[in-house]
Structure formats: structure tokens, C-alpha cells
Amino acid sequence: MTTLLYDGSFDGLFTAVFEVFEYRYKDVEIISRERFHQENIFAEIHEVITQNDKSERVLNKLEKNIGKQGIHELLKVYLSEDPEAEQLILSAVKQSIKHPDENILQNYADEAILKISKICKSVSRERHRMTAFVRFEKMQDEVFFAKIDPDSNVLPLIRKHFKDRYQDQKWMIYDLRRNYGLFYDLETCDFFYPDERIDLNKYEQKFHDQEKNYQTLWQRYFTKTNIVERKNLKLHLQHVPKRYWKYLTEKW
């Protein structure tokens, strides 16, 4: 067994995939350095240095075989943070090279491809819910701030949605679990990586004076428009799972 250790980045992963073929490894696993715990003392360790040219060569080959949409599906697998993500992606690359004229991502008879399909559906569902359930709060510096805690790392997948939808105001979306976020300053929309986690205990102290009033009005609106006789909690939970309630002002 050869274990390829990479830096956890998308380009690092595809550099590792390139080197699987470059060095003709057979019995191999790819894992990020952050998650690596050596259990097999006989495994050979191969340190992968991220090289964009190697990554691009694999991605260009993939684009010819499975198209941009196929690469986007593999990106979802990577962002899912599933423990098997690297092996599933490696399997898909191998199959695309072996069957270049087939749409291998639709070969659901293959166990790895079937799991890729399930992961992509799960990540797409999480992405949709993040676009629906994110709630911004106005801060003293006039920036609208939202905090999220998704199961998968969907922030890169919701970037375009929020950039296109909220072009006339400055905003930030911060991933509590992964300690990074998006910041839009009316011109650019970039990722930011704070040195320390945002202190949520002091969070409300930085609210704009208007924010509490907005929240109170929003909560009153939902209370007044609620029709008790038509309450269907089971149906409601299907559309708005309880784990997302922490984002919603009307649920506080």
C-alpha cells in the first residue's frame, strides 16, 4: 500500500491523482495531511507537492471525457468532506480514462459511481438549503453578516448565487465549522480566512442599532401570519429541517 499525502486543496488532490499514474501506483490511497493517522506501519508514504500544471493536465483530460458538468460533480464530492471522497474521485478518473467514450458518471451499476451520485445529491440539497435559509444581520460597520454551519463545505458553491443576488450591499457569510467565509465589498467577492474564530459571545454587541428592531418586526410578522389550525409540523420539518432553525430569525 502506498499512501499519498496532499495538502487538502482541490489542486493538491488532482496533483496526487496525476502522480498515481505518473509513478504507476497500484495499491494506493490518497488522504490529506490533516486527516492522516498512520495505521498501516508497512505503508509507503509519498508526499505530494501541489503543482498546478499537473492538476490542470488531469482536469483537462477529465473535461474531454466527462465535460465541465462532470468535473463540477467531482468538485461536489471533494467539498462533501466524505472520508472516501479522494478514493471515489480517483476511481472516477481511472474509469474515465479506461472508458473515454462513455459517460461514466451515469454508470450506476458501479458501486463507486453510485456513491458519487448519492453524495452529489446530498451536497446539492445542502447548497439549496443554504441559499434558502441564510439570514443576514446588519452590523455597526454597515456590513450584513450571516453565519452558517453546513455539513458539507458548500461555501464555494453558493458564492455566485449571493454575489448575483446582493450586489448593492456589503455582506459576509462565515462558516462556523471551517473558520472561513466570503466577503463582498460591492466590487469583488473573495474568501477570507481569519486568524482566530469569530467570538460569537460578543457577536450581538456589534449589531447595528436597527438590527434588533428588524428582528422583532420579523418575528411579529411570522407570529401574526401563522394559522394555528393549519399547522402541520411534519410537513414543515420536511421543508425546513430542525437543524436549520438556528439560522432563522423567526425561530428564535
PDB file of C-alpha atoms in Angstrom:
ATOM      1  CA  MET A   1       0.000   0.000   0.000  1.00  0.00           C
ATOM      2  CA  THR A   2       1.232   3.472  -0.925  1.00  0.00           C
ATOM      3  CA  THR A   3      -0.302   6.449   0.846  1.00  0.00           C
ATOM      4  CA  LEU A   4      -0.204   9.773  -0.976  1.00  0.00           C
ATOM      5  CA  LEU A   5      -0.390  12.709   1.428  1.00  0.00           C
ATOM      6  CA  TYR A   6      -1.595  16.028  -0.024  1.00  0.00           C
ATOM      7  CA  ASP A   7      -2.358  19.479   1.367  1.00  0.00           C
ATOM      8  CA  GLY A   8      -6.152  19.142   1.296  1.00  0.00           C
ATOM      9  CA  SER A   9      -6.655  21.527  -1.645  1.00  0.00           C
ATOM     10  CA  PHE A  10      -8.531  20.714  -4.851  1.00  0.00           C
ATOM     11  CA  ASP A  11      -5.379  21.228  -6.936  1.00  0.00           C
ATOM     12  CA  GLY A  12      -3.400  19.190  -4.422  1.00  0.00           C
ATOM     13  CA  LEU A  13      -5.840  16.309  -4.800  1.00  0.00           C
ATOM     14  CA  PHE A  14      -5.547  16.296  -8.580  1.00  0.00           C
ATOM     15  CA  THR A  15      -1.772  16.576  -8.339  1.00  0.00           C
ATOM     16  CA  ALA A  16      -1.934  13.393  -6.265  1.00  0.00           C
ATOM     17  CA  VAL A  17      -4.162  11.756  -8.879  1.00  0.00           C
ATOM     18  CA  PHE A  18      -1.633  12.681 -11.577  1.00  0.00           C
ATOM     19  CA  GLU A  19       1.184  11.131  -9.565  1.00  0.00           C
ATOM     20  CA  VAL A  20      -0.750   7.885  -9.104  1.00  0.00           C
ATOM     21  CA  PHE A  21      -0.454   7.481 -12.877  1.00  0.00           C
ATOM     22  CA  GLU A  22       2.983   9.058 -13.129  1.00  0.00           C
ATOM     23  CA  TYR A  23       4.539   6.573 -10.697  1.00  0.00           C
ATOM     24  CA  ARG A  24       2.198   3.740 -11.715  1.00  0.00           C
ATOM     25  CA  TYR A  25       0.986   3.070  -8.197  1.00  0.00           C
ATOM     26  CA  LYS A  26      -1.456   0.157  -7.961  1.00  0.00           C
ATOM     27  CA  ASP A  27      -2.448  -0.382  -4.328  1.00  0.00           C
ATOM     28  CA  VAL A  28      -2.853   3.246  -3.300  1.00  0.00           C
ATOM     29  CA  GLU A  29      -4.789   5.648  -1.113  1.00  0.00           C
ATOM     30  CA  ILE A  30      -4.936   9.455  -1.185  1.00  0.00           C
ATOM     31  CA  ILE A  31      -5.505  11.353   2.044  1.00  0.00           C
ATOM     32  CA  SER A  32      -4.991  14.906   3.270  1.00  0.00           C
ATOM     33  CA  ARG A  33      -2.226  15.513   5.779  1.00  0.00           C
ATOM     34  CA  GLU A  34      -4.774  16.961   8.200  1.00  0.00           C
ATOM     35  CA  ARG A  35      -6.730  13.691   8.370  1.00  0.00           C
ATOM     36  CA  PHE A  36      -3.799  11.303   8.184  1.00  0.00           C
ATOM     37  CA  HIS A  37      -3.234   8.851  11.019  1.00  0.00           C
ATOM     38  CA  GLN A  38      -0.840   6.076  10.051  1.00  0.00           C
ATOM     39  CA  GLU A  39      -2.396   2.733  10.924  1.00  0.00           C
ATOM     40  CA  ASN A  40      -0.502   0.538   8.490  1.00  0.00           C
ATOM     41  CA  ILE A  41       3.137   0.671   9.545  1.00  0.00           C
ATOM     42  CA  PHE A  42       4.128  -1.088   6.323  1.00  0.00           C
ATOM     43  CA  ALA A  43       2.540   1.549   4.063  1.00  0.00           C
ATOM     44  CA  GLU A  44       4.889   3.597   1.901  1.00  0.00           C
ATOM     45  CA  ILE A  45       4.337   7.339   2.336  1.00  0.00           C
ATOM     46  CA  HIS A  46       4.531   9.576  -0.717  1.00  0.00           C
ATOM     47  CA  GLU A  47       4.479  13.327  -0.016  1.00  0.00           C
ATOM     48  CA  VAL A  48       2.619  15.226  -2.746  1.00  0.00           C
ATOM     49  CA  ILE A  49       3.707  18.779  -3.527  1.00  0.00           C
ATOM     50  CA  THR A  50       0.848  20.656  -5.177  1.00  0.00           C
ATOM     51  CA  GLN A  51       1.705  21.529  -8.779  1.00  0.00           C
ATOM     52  CA  ASN A  52      -0.922  23.380 -10.784  1.00  0.00           C
ATOM     53  CA  ASP A  53       0.397  22.119 -14.113  1.00  0.00           C
ATOM     54  CA  LYS A  54      -0.137  18.506 -13.052  1.00  0.00           C
ATOM     55  CA  SER A  55      -3.595  19.290 -11.687  1.00  0.00           C
ATOM     56  CA  GLU A  56      -4.584  21.097 -14.892  1.00  0.00           C
ATOM     57  CA  ARG A  57      -3.444  18.184 -17.050  1.00  0.00           C
ATOM     58  CA  VAL A  58      -5.760  15.830 -15.185  1.00  0.00           C
ATOM     59  CA  LEU A  59      -8.660  18.305 -15.243  1.00  0.00           C
ATOM     60  CA  ASN A  60      -8.206  19.000 -18.968  1.00  0.00           C
ATOM     61  CA  LYS A  61      -8.277  15.276 -19.669  1.00  0.00           C
ATOM     62  CA  LEU A  62     -11.375  14.892 -17.497  1.00  0.00           C
ATOM     63  CA  GLU A  63     -13.135  17.757 -19.273  1.00  0.00           C
ATOM     64  CA  LYS A  64     -12.695  15.959 -22.596  1.00  0.00           C
ATOM     65  CA  ASN A  65     -14.074  12.727 -21.156  1.00  0.00           C
ATOM     66  CA  ILE A  66     -16.853  13.796 -18.757  1.00  0.00           C
ATOM     67  CA  GLY A  67     -17.323  17.506 -19.527  1.00  0.00           C
ATOM     68  CA  LYS A  68     -17.372  20.531 -17.265  1.00  0.00           C
ATOM     69  CA  GLN A  69     -20.536  19.287 -15.588  1.00  0.00           C
ATOM     70  CA  GLY A  70     -18.773  16.051 -14.702  1.00  0.00           C
ATOM     71  CA  ILE A  71     -15.896  17.971 -13.124  1.00  0.00           C
ATOM     72  CA  HIS A  72     -18.456  20.018 -11.183  1.00  0.00           C
ATOM     73  CA  GLU A  73     -19.916  16.781  -9.826  1.00  0.00           C
ATOM     74  CA  LEU A  74     -16.466  15.662  -8.688  1.00  0.00           C
ATOM     75  CA  LEU A  75     -15.995  19.074  -7.054  1.00  0.00           C
ATOM     76  CA  LYS A  76     -19.142  18.378  -5.007  1.00  0.00           C
ATOM     77  CA  VAL A  77     -17.656  15.061  -3.908  1.00  0.00           C
ATOM     78  CA  TYR A  78     -14.478  16.876  -2.825  1.00  0.00           C
ATOM     79  CA  LEU A  79     -16.479  19.522  -0.944  1.00  0.00           C
ATOM     80  CA  SER A  80     -18.619  16.869   0.750  1.00  0.00           C
ATOM     81  CA  GLU A  81     -15.664  16.054   3.023  1.00  0.00           C
ATOM     82  CA  ASP A  82     -16.764  12.422   2.877  1.00  0.00           C
ATOM     83  CA  PRO A  83     -13.995  10.147   4.250  1.00  0.00           C
ATOM     84  CA  GLU A  84     -13.974   8.271   0.933  1.00  0.00           C
ATOM     85  CA  ALA A  85     -14.006  11.377  -1.284  1.00  0.00           C
ATOM     86  CA  GLU A  86     -10.428  11.046  -2.552  1.00  0.00           C
ATOM     87  CA  GLN A  87     -10.791   7.357  -3.381  1.00  0.00           C
ATOM     88  CA  LEU A  88     -14.104   7.924  -5.148  1.00  0.00           C
ATOM     89  CA  ILE A  89     -12.625  10.707  -7.265  1.00  0.00           C
ATOM     90  CA  LEU A  90      -9.580   8.572  -8.101  1.00  0.00           C
ATOM     91  CA  SER A  91     -11.907   5.745  -9.135  1.00  0.00           C
ATOM     92  CA  ALA A  92     -13.893   8.097 -11.380  1.00  0.00           C
ATOM     93  CA  VAL A  93     -10.703   9.383 -13.044  1.00  0.00           C
ATOM     94  CA  LYS A  94      -9.477   5.853 -13.682  1.00  0.00           C
ATOM     95  CA  GLN A  95     -12.805   4.866 -15.219  1.00  0.00           C
ATOM     96  CA  SER A  96     -12.945   7.985 -17.400  1.00  0.00           C
ATOM     97  CA  ILE A  97      -9.525   7.145 -18.813  1.00  0.00           C
ATOM     98  CA  LYS A  98     -10.436   3.498 -19.336  1.00  0.00           C
ATOM     99  CA  HIS A  99     -13.769   4.370 -20.994  1.00  0.00           C
ATOM    100  CA  PRO A 100     -13.224   7.811 -22.588  1.00  0.00           C
ATOM    101  CA  ASP A 101     -16.250   7.482 -24.888  1.00  0.00           C
ATOM    102  CA  GLU A 102     -18.715   6.686 -22.122  1.00  0.00           C
ATOM    103  CA  ASN A 103     -20.481   8.893 -19.620  1.00  0.00           C
ATOM    104  CA  ILE A 104     -19.004   7.006 -16.692  1.00  0.00           C
ATOM    105  CA  LEU A 105     -20.812   9.138 -14.081  1.00  0.00           C
ATOM    106  CA  GLN A 106     -24.065   7.536 -15.185  1.00  0.00           C
ATOM    107  CA  ASN A 107     -22.811   4.000 -14.714  1.00  0.00           C
ATOM    108  CA  TYR A 108     -24.779   3.414 -11.511  1.00  0.00           C
ATOM    109  CA  ALA A 109     -24.067  -0.308 -11.634  1.00  0.00           C
ATOM    110  CA  ASP A 110     -20.612   0.630 -10.377  1.00  0.00           C
ATOM    111  CA  GLU A 111     -20.530   0.979  -6.584  1.00  0.00           C
ATOM    112  CA  ALA A 112     -18.188   3.994  -6.575  1.00  0.00           C
ATOM    113  CA  ILE A 113     -20.196   5.872  -9.216  1.00  0.00           C
ATOM    114  CA  LEU A 114     -23.433   5.157  -7.343  1.00  0.00           C
ATOM    115  CA  LYS A 115     -21.934   6.595  -4.163  1.00  0.00           C
ATOM    116  CA  ILE A 116     -20.691   9.652  -6.095  1.00  0.00           C
ATOM    117  CA  SER A 117     -24.254  10.207  -7.320  1.00  0.00           C
ATOM    118  CA  LYS A 118     -25.662   9.987  -3.783  1.00  0.00           C
ATOM    119  CA  ILE A 119     -23.033  12.377  -2.408  1.00  0.00           C
ATOM    120  CA  CYS A 120     -23.695  14.897  -5.203  1.00  0.00           C
ATOM    121  CA  LYS A 121     -27.428  14.853  -4.445  1.00  0.00           C
ATOM    122  CA  SER A 122     -26.751  15.394  -0.754  1.00  0.00           C
ATOM    123  CA  VAL A 123     -24.344  18.300  -1.386  1.00  0.00           C
ATOM    124  CA  SER A 124     -26.743  19.878  -3.913  1.00  0.00           C
ATOM    125  CA  ARG A 125     -29.532  19.664  -1.343  1.00  0.00           C
ATOM    126  CA  GLU A 126     -27.301  21.295   1.277  1.00  0.00           C
ATOM    127  CA  ARG A 127     -26.342  24.031  -1.184  1.00  0.00           C
ATOM    128  CA  HIS A 128     -30.008  24.759  -1.947  1.00  0.00           C
ATOM    129  CA  ARG A 129     -30.873  24.960   1.735  1.00  0.00           C
ATOM    130  CA  MET A 130     -28.027  27.353   2.413  1.00  0.00           C
ATOM    131  CA  THR A 131     -29.313  29.721  -0.276  1.00  0.00           C
ATOM    132  CA  ALA A 132     -32.796  29.488   1.255  1.00  0.00           C
ATOM    133  CA  PHE A 133     -32.035  29.631   4.977  1.00  0.00           C
ATOM    134  CA  VAL A 134     -29.163  32.116   5.278  1.00  0.00           C
ATOM    135  CA  ARG A 135     -30.216  35.162   7.331  1.00  0.00           C
ATOM    136  CA  PHE A 136     -28.134  38.349   7.265  1.00  0.00           C
ATOM    137  CA  GLU A 137     -27.812  40.671  10.250  1.00  0.00           C
ATOM    138  CA  LYS A 138     -26.780  44.297   9.916  1.00  0.00           C
ATOM    139  CA  MET A 139     -23.613  45.203  11.824  1.00  0.00           C
ATOM    140  CA  GLN A 140     -22.319  48.549  13.054  1.00  0.00           C
ATOM    141  CA  ASP A 141     -19.951  48.869  10.089  1.00  0.00           C
ATOM    142  CA  GLU A 142     -22.958  48.606   7.694  1.00  0.00           C
ATOM    143  CA  VAL A 143     -21.892  45.120   6.576  1.00  0.00           C
ATOM    144  CA  PHE A 144     -24.589  42.442   6.521  1.00  0.00           C
ATOM    145  CA  PHE A 145     -23.261  39.345   8.259  1.00  0.00           C
ATOM    146  CA  ALA A 146     -24.513  35.743   8.172  1.00  0.00           C
ATOM    147  CA  LYS A 147     -23.191  32.662   9.945  1.00  0.00           C
ATOM    148  CA  ILE A 148     -23.634  29.108   8.665  1.00  0.00           C
ATOM    149  CA  ASP A 149     -22.638  25.631   9.823  1.00  0.00           C
ATOM    150  CA  PRO A 150     -23.293  23.252   6.904  1.00  0.00           C
ATOM    151  CA  ASP A 151     -22.495  19.541   6.954  1.00  0.00           C
ATOM    152  CA  SER A 152     -20.565  19.901   3.688  1.00  0.00           C
ATOM    153  CA  ASN A 153     -18.206  22.658   2.616  1.00  0.00           C
ATOM    154  CA  VAL A 154     -20.742  24.347   0.313  1.00  0.00           C
ATOM    155  CA  LEU A 155     -19.495  27.936   0.606  1.00  0.00           C
ATOM    156  CA  PRO A 156     -17.739  27.812  -2.810  1.00  0.00           C
ATOM    157  CA  LEU A 157     -20.998  26.538  -4.339  1.00  0.00           C
ATOM    158  CA  ILE A 158     -23.156  29.418  -3.041  1.00  0.00           C
ATOM    159  CA  ARG A 159     -20.703  32.184  -3.881  1.00  0.00           C
ATOM    160  CA  LYS A 160     -22.185  33.080  -7.284  1.00  0.00           C
ATOM    161  CA  HIS A 161     -25.773  32.961  -6.003  1.00  0.00           C
ATOM    162  CA  PHE A 162     -25.190  35.570  -3.308  1.00  0.00           C
ATOM    163  CA  LYS A 163     -22.870  37.713  -5.423  1.00  0.00           C
ATOM    164  CA  ASP A 164     -25.546  37.957  -8.123  1.00  0.00           C
ATOM    165  CA  ARG A 165     -28.436  38.435  -5.716  1.00  0.00           C
ATOM    166  CA  TYR A 166     -26.978  41.013  -3.315  1.00  0.00           C
ATOM    167  CA  GLN A 167     -24.941  43.356  -5.479  1.00  0.00           C
ATOM    168  CA  ASP A 168     -25.970  46.619  -3.788  1.00  0.00           C
ATOM    169  CA  GLN A 169     -24.771  45.936  -0.238  1.00  0.00           C
ATOM    170  CA  LYS A 170     -21.656  44.731   1.531  1.00  0.00           C
ATOM    171  CA  TRP A 171     -22.019  41.310   3.087  1.00  0.00           C
ATOM    172  CA  MET A 172     -20.124  38.461   4.710  1.00  0.00           C
ATOM    173  CA  ILE A 173     -21.007  34.783   5.104  1.00  0.00           C
ATOM    174  CA  TYR A 174     -18.954  32.940   7.708  1.00  0.00           C
ATOM    175  CA  ASP A 175     -18.691  29.153   8.050  1.00  0.00           C
ATOM    176  CA  LEU A 176     -18.565  28.461  11.787  1.00  0.00           C
ATOM    177  CA  ARG A 177     -17.332  24.898  11.387  1.00  0.00           C
ATOM    178  CA  ARG A 178     -14.478  25.602   8.972  1.00  0.00           C
ATOM    179  CA  ASN A 179     -13.492  29.102  10.142  1.00  0.00           C
ATOM    180  CA  TYR A 180     -13.527  30.864   6.791  1.00  0.00           C
ATOM    181  CA  GLY A 181     -16.001  32.889   4.783  1.00  0.00           C
ATOM    182  CA  LEU A 182     -16.988  35.064   1.858  1.00  0.00           C
ATOM    183  CA  PHE A 183     -16.797  38.851   1.790  1.00  0.00           C
ATOM    184  CA  TYR A 184     -18.403  41.041  -0.871  1.00  0.00           C
ATOM    185  CA  ASP A 185     -17.328  44.715  -0.899  1.00  0.00           C
ATOM    186  CA  LEU A 186     -19.539  45.934  -3.795  1.00  0.00           C
ATOM    187  CA  GLU A 187     -16.781  45.099  -6.287  1.00  0.00           C
ATOM    188  CA  THR A 188     -15.183  41.749  -5.530  1.00  0.00           C
ATOM    189  CA  CYS A 189     -16.356  38.625  -3.755  1.00  0.00           C
ATOM    190  CA  ASP A 190     -13.437  36.833  -2.111  1.00  0.00           C
ATOM    191  CA  PHE A 191     -12.813  34.214   0.522  1.00  0.00           C
ATOM    192  CA  PHE A 192     -11.364  35.334   3.851  1.00  0.00           C
ATOM    193  CA  TYR A 193      -9.559  33.272   6.478  1.00  0.00           C
ATOM    194  CA  PRO A 194      -9.476  34.853   9.963  1.00  0.00           C
ATOM    195  CA  ASP A 195      -6.560  34.009  12.245  1.00  0.00           C
ATOM    196  CA  GLU A 196      -8.977  33.338  15.088  1.00  0.00           C
ATOM    197  CA  ARG A 197     -12.554  32.138  15.222  1.00  0.00           C
ATOM    198  CA  ILE A 198     -15.165  34.861  15.473  1.00  0.00           C
ATOM    199  CA  ASP A 199     -16.247  35.302  19.091  1.00  0.00           C
ATOM    200  CA  LEU A 200     -19.996  34.714  18.993  1.00  0.00           C
ATOM    201  CA  ASN A 201     -20.316  35.703  22.659  1.00  0.00           C
ATOM    202  CA  LYS A 202     -19.521  39.278  21.617  1.00  0.00           C
ATOM    203  CA  TYR A 203     -21.331  38.987  18.317  1.00  0.00           C
ATOM    204  CA  GLU A 204     -24.587  40.768  19.220  1.00  0.00           C
ATOM    205  CA  GLN A 205     -22.648  43.655  20.757  1.00  0.00           C
ATOM    206  CA  LYS A 206     -21.642  44.609  17.209  1.00  0.00           C
ATOM    207  CA  PHE A 207     -25.207  44.738  15.863  1.00  0.00           C
ATOM    208  CA  HIS A 208     -26.353  47.914  14.174  1.00  0.00           C
ATOM    209  CA  ASP A 209     -28.899  49.823  16.294  1.00  0.00           C
ATOM    210  CA  GLN A 210     -31.592  48.930  13.778  1.00  0.00           C
ATOM    211  CA  GLU A 211     -30.949  45.188  13.782  1.00  0.00           C
ATOM    212  CA  LYS A 212     -32.864  44.269  16.942  1.00  0.00           C
ATOM    213  CA  ASN A 213     -35.860  46.233  15.666  1.00  0.00           C
ATOM    214  CA  TYR A 214     -35.733  44.394  12.351  1.00  0.00           C
ATOM    215  CA  GLN A 215     -35.632  41.052  14.123  1.00  0.00           C
ATOM    216  CA  THR A 216     -38.543  41.920  16.385  1.00  0.00           C
ATOM    217  CA  LEU A 217     -40.660  43.047  13.442  1.00  0.00           C
ATOM    218  CA  TRP A 218     -39.805  39.894  11.509  1.00  0.00           C
ATOM    219  CA  GLN A 219     -40.769  37.668  14.433  1.00  0.00           C
ATOM    220  CA  ARG A 220     -44.059  39.538  14.920  1.00  0.00           C
ATOM    221  CA  TYR A 221     -44.852  39.153  11.229  1.00  0.00           C
ATOM    222  CA  PHE A 222     -44.464  35.382  11.376  1.00  0.00           C
ATOM    223  CA  THR A 223     -46.473  35.165  14.580  1.00  0.00           C
ATOM    224  CA  LYS A 224     -49.355  37.186  13.122  1.00  0.00           C
ATOM    225  CA  THR A 225     -49.427  35.329   9.795  1.00  0.00           C
ATOM    226  CA  ASN A 226     -49.295  31.888  11.407  1.00  0.00           C
ATOM    227  CA  ILE A 227     -52.597  29.977  11.148  1.00  0.00           C
ATOM    228  CA  VAL A 228     -52.655  27.638  14.140  1.00  0.00           C
ATOM    229  CA  GLU A 229     -55.491  25.487  12.749  1.00  0.00           C
ATOM    230  CA  ARG A 230     -53.448  24.662   9.638  1.00  0.00           C
ATOM    231  CA  LYS A 231     -50.245  23.820  11.471  1.00  0.00           C
ATOM    232  CA  ASN A 232     -48.553  20.706  10.038  1.00  0.00           C
ATOM    233  CA  LEU A 233     -45.271  20.189  11.846  1.00  0.00           C
ATOM    234  CA  LYS A 234     -44.381  17.009   9.944  1.00  0.00           C
ATOM    235  CA  LEU A 235     -44.684  18.747   6.566  1.00  0.00           C
ATOM    236  CA  HIS A 236     -42.894  21.818   7.911  1.00  0.00           C
ATOM    237  CA  LEU A 237     -39.925  19.717   9.037  1.00  0.00           C
ATOM    238  CA  GLN A 238     -39.681  18.138   5.590  1.00  0.00           C
ATOM    239  CA  HIS A 239     -39.196  21.562   4.036  1.00  0.00           C
ATOM    240  CA  VAL A 240     -37.294  23.201   6.910  1.00  0.00           C
ATOM    241  CA  PRO A 241     -35.361  20.552   8.904  1.00  0.00           C
ATOM    242  CA  LYS A 242     -34.893  21.449  12.546  1.00  0.00           C
ATOM    243  CA  ARG A 243     -31.101  21.642  12.306  1.00  0.00           C
ATOM    244  CA  TYR A 244     -31.516  24.765  10.118  1.00  0.00           C
ATOM    245  CA  TRP A 245     -33.741  26.609  12.590  1.00  0.00           C
ATOM    246  CA  LYS A 246     -30.704  28.143  14.298  1.00  0.00           C
ATOM    247  CA  TYR A 247     -30.202  30.305  11.178  1.00  0.00           C
ATOM    248  CA  LEU A 248     -33.771  31.622  11.096  1.00  0.00           C
ATOM    249  CA  THR A 249     -34.686  34.774  12.976  1.00  0.00           C
ATOM    250  CA  GLU A 250     -38.344  33.735  13.080  1.00  0.00           C
ATOM    251  CA  LYS A 251     -37.415  30.560  15.001  1.00  0.00           C
ATOM    252  CA  TRP A 252     -35.580  32.233  17.886  1.00  0.00           C
TER     253      TRP A 252
END
